[in-house]
Coordinates of C-alpha atoms and ligand atoms in Angstrom, one line a residue:
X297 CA 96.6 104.7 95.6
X298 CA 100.0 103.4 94.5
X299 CA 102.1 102.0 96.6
X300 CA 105.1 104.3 98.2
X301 CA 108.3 103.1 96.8
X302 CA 110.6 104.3 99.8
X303 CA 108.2 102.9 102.6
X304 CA 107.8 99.5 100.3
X305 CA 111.6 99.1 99.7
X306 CA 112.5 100.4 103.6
X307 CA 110.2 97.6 104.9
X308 CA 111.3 94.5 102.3
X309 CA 114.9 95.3 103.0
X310 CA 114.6 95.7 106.4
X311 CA 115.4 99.1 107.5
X312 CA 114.2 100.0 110.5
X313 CA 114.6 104.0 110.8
X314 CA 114.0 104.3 107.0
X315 CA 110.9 102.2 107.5
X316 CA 110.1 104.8 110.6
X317 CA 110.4 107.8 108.7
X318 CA 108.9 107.1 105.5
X319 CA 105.8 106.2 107.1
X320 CA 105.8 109.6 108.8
X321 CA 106.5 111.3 105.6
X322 CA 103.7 109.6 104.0
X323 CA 101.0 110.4 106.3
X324 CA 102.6 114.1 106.1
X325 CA 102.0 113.8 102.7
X326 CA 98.4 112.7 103.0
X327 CA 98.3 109.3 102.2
X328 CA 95.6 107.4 104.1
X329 CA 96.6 104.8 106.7
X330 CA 94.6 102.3 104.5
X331 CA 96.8 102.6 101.8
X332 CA 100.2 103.0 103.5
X333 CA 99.3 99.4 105.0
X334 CA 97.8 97.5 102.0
X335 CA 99.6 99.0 98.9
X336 CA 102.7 99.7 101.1
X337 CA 103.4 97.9 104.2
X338 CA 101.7 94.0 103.4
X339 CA 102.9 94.9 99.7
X340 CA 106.4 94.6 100.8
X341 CA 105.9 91.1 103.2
X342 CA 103.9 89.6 100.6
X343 CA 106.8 90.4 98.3
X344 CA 109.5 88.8 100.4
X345 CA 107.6 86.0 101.4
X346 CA 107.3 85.4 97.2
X347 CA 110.9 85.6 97.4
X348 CA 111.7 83.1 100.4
X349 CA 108.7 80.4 98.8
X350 CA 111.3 80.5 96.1
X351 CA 114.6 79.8 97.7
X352 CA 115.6 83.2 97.4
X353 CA 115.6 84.7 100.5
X354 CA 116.5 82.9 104.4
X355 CA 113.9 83.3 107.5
X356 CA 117.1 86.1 108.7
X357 CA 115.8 88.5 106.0
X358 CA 112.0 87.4 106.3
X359 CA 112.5 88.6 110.2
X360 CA 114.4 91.8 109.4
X361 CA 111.7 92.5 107.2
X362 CA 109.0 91.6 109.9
X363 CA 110.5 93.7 112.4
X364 CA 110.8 97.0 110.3
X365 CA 107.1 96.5 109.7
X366 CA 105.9 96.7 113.2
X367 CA 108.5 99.8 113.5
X368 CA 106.1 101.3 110.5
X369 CA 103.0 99.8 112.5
X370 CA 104.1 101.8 115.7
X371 CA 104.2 105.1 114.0
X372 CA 100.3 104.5 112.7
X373 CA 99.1 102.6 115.8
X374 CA 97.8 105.9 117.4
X375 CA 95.7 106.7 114.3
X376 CA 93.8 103.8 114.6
X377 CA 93.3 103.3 118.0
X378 CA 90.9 105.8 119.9
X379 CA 91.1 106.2 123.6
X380 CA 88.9 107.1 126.5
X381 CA 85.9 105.7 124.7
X382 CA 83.8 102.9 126.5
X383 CA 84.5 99.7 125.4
X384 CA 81.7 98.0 122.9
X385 CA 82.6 94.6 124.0
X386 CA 85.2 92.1 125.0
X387 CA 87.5 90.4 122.8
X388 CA 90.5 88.1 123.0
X389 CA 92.8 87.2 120.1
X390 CA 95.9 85.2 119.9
X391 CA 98.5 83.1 116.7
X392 CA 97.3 79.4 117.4
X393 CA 100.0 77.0 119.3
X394 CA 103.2 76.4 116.9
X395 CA 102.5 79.3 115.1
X396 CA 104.9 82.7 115.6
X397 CA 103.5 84.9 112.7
X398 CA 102.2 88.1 114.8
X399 CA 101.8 90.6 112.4
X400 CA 98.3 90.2 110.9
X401 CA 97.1 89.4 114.4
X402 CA 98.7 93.1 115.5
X403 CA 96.7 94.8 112.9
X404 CA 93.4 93.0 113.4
X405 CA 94.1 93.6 116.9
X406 CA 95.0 97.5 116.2
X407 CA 92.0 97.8 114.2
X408 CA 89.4 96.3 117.1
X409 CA 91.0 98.4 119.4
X410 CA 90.5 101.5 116.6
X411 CA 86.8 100.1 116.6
X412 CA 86.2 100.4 120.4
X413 CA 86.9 96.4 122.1
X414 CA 89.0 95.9 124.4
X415 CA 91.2 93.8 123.1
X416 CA 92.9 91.0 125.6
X417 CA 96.4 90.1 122.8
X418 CA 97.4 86.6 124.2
X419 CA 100.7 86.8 121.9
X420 CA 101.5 84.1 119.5
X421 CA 101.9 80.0 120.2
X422 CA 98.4 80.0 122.2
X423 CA 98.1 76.8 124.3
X424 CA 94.2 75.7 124.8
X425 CA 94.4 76.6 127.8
X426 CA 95.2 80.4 126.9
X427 CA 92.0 80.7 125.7
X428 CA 89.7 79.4 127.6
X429 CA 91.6 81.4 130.6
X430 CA 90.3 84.6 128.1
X431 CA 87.1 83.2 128.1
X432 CA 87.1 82.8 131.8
X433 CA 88.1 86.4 132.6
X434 CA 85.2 87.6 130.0
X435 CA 86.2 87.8 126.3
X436 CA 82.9 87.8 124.4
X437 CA 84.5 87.0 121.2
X438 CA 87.5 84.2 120.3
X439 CA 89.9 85.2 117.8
X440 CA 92.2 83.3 115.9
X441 CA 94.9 83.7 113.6
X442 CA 97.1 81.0 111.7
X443 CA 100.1 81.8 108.8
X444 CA 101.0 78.0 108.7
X445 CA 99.0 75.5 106.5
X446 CA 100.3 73.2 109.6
X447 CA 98.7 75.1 112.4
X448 CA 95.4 75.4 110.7
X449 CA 94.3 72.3 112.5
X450 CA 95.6 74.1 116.2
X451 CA 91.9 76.3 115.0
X452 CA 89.6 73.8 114.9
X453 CA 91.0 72.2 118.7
X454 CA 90.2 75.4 120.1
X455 CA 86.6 75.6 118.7
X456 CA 86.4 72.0 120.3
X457 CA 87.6 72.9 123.2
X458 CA 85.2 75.7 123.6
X459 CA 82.8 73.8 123.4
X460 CA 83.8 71.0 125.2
X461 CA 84.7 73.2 128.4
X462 CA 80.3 74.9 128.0
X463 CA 81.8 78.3 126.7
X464 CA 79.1 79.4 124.1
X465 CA 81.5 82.3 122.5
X466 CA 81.4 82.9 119.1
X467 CA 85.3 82.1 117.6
X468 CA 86.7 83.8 114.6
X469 CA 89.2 82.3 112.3
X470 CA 91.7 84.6 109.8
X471 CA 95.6 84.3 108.2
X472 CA 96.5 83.9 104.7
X473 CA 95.9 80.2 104.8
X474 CA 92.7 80.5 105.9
X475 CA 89.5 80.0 103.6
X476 CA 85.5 80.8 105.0
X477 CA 85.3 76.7 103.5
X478 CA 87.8 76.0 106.5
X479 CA 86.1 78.2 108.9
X480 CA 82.9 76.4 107.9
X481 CA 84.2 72.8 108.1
X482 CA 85.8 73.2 111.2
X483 CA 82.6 75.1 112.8
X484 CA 83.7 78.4 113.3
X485 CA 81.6 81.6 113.9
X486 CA 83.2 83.7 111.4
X487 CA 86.1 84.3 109.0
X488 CA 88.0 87.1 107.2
X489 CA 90.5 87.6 104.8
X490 CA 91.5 91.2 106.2
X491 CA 91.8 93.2 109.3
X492 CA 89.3 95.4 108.5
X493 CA 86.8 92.7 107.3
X494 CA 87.8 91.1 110.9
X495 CA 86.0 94.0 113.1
X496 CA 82.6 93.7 111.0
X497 CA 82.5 89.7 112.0
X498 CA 83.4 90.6 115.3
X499 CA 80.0 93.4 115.4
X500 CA 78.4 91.0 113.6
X501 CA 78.7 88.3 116.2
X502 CA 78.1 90.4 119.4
X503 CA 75.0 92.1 117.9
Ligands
B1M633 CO1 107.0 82.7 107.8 N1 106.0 81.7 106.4 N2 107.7 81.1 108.5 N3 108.0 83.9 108.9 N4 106.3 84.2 106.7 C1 105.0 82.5 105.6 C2 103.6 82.5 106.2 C3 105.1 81.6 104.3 C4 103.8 81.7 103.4 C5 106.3 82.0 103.5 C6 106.4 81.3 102.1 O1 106.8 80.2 102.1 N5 106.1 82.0 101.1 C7 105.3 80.2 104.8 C8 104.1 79.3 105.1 C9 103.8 78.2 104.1 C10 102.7 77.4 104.5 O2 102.4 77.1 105.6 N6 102.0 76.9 103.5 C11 106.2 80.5 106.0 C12 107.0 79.5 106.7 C13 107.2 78.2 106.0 C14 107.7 79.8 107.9 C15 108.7 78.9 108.6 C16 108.2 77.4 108.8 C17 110.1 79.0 108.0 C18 111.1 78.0 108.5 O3 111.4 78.0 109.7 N7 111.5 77.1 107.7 C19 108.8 79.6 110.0 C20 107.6 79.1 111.0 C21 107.9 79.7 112.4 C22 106.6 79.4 113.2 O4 105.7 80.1 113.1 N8 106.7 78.3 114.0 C23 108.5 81.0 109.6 C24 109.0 82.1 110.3 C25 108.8 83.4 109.9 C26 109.5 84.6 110.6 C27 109.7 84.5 112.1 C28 110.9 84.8 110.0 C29 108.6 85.8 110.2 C30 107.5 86.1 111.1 C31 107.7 87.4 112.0 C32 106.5 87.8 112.7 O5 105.4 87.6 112.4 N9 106.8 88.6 113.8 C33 107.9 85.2 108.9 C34 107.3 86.0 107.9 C35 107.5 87.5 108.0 C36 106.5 85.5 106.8 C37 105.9 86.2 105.6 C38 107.0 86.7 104.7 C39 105.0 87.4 105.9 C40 103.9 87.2 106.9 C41 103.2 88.5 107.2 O6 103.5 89.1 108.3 N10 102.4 89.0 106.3 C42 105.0 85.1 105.0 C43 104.8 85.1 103.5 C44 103.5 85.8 103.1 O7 102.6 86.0 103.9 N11 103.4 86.0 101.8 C45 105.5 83.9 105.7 C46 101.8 90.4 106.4 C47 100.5 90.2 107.3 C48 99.9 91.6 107.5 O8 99.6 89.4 106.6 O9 99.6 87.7 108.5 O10 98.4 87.2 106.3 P1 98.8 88.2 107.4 O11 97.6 88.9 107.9 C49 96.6 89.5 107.1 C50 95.4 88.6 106.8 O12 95.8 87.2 106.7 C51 94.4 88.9 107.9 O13 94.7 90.3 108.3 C52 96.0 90.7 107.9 C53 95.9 92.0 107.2 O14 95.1 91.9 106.1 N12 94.5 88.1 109.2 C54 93.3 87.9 109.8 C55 95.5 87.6 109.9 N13 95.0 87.1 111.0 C56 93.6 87.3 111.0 C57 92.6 86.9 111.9 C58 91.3 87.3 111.6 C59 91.0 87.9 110.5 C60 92.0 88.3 109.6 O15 90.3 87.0 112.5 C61 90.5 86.5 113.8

């Protein structure tokens, strides 16, 4: 589907209650949730990131832009998420320590939760420490998300530490930087590129 020009431009410039209610008039006009995120909603951060890479837009509108996102994300959360079903499994998932990019970690988090886990969010900047304390109180499933090329190493630490501390618990790696050649190297269980691709790792890994 093409992408939904109010929604796009409501979400790169920043507006919050535009960005609100042209993702309620697009779902009132029938567009599906899949395309209001990827031709829409990611459209319009990939789109000012391309703008910032090139010195023409400051982390103040980057942040703006970020925050009428997860206004847009708010509206279509209870789409994706069921309730009152029994949870399929366990899973924790956090932004790796020094990184505070949160959206694509919301979504893959949204999108387990849509998928039936019960999802334990430990936020963004994860110490070590934060995840093995998941572990502890019974995540089956370690997942990690990095935006920085500079925090990609802060993955493969945790996969050590994992190990190091006994816990045999698969970890998942994801974030634009991110390659399944990384995931490989550094000895994770699983990579994706998308949300969505994110909950077939994660069934994948507990099946
Ligand atoms: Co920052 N930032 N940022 N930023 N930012 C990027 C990532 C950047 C590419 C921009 C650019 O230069 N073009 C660049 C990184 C360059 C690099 O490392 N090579 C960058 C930089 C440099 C920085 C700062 C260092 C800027 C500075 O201070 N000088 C700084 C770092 C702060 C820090 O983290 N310590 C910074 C800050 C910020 C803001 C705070 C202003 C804001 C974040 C707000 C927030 O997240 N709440 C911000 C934003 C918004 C961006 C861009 C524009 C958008 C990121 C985003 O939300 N994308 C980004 C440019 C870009 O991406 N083109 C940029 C939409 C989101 C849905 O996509 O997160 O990739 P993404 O998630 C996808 C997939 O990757 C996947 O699923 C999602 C949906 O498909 N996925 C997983 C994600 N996690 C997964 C986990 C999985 C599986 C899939 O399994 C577990």
């Amino acid at each position: 589907m093409a992408r939904n020009e109010a929604l796009f431009q409501a979400v790169y410039t920043g507006d919050r209650d535009a960005a609100r209610e042209a993702v309620q008039a697009a779902l009132d006009n029938g567009e599906s949730v899949e395309s209001i995120m990827n031709d829409s909603l990611i459209a319009a951060m990939r789109h000012i990131g391309s703008y910032f890479e090139c010195g023409e837009a400051f982390i103040s509108e980057m942040l703006i832009a970020a925050r009428a996102m997860d206004t847009a994300l708010q509206v279509i959360e209870p789409l994706l998420v069921k309730s009152g079903v029994e949870p399929k499994g366990r899973v924790c998932i956090g932004t790796v320590q020094g990184d505070l990019h949160d959206i694509g970690k919301n979504l893959v988090a949204m999108m387990l939760k849509g998928a039936g886990y019960q999802v334990d969010d430990l936020g963004v900047d994860c110490s070590l420490e934060t995840y093995v304390s998941a572990v502890e109180r019974g995540a089956q499933v370690v997942c990690l998300s990095a935006l920085l090329t500079t925090t990609m190493p802060a993955m493969q630490d945790v996969v050590a530490q994992l190990k190091q501390a006994g816990f045999d618990v698969p970890v998942i790696v994801g974030g634009a930087p991110i390659t399944q050649e990384y995931a490989d190297q550094i000895g994770a269980s699983g990579f994706s590129s998308t949300a969505s691709g994110a909950v077939s790792v994660v069934e994948r890994c507990l099946s």
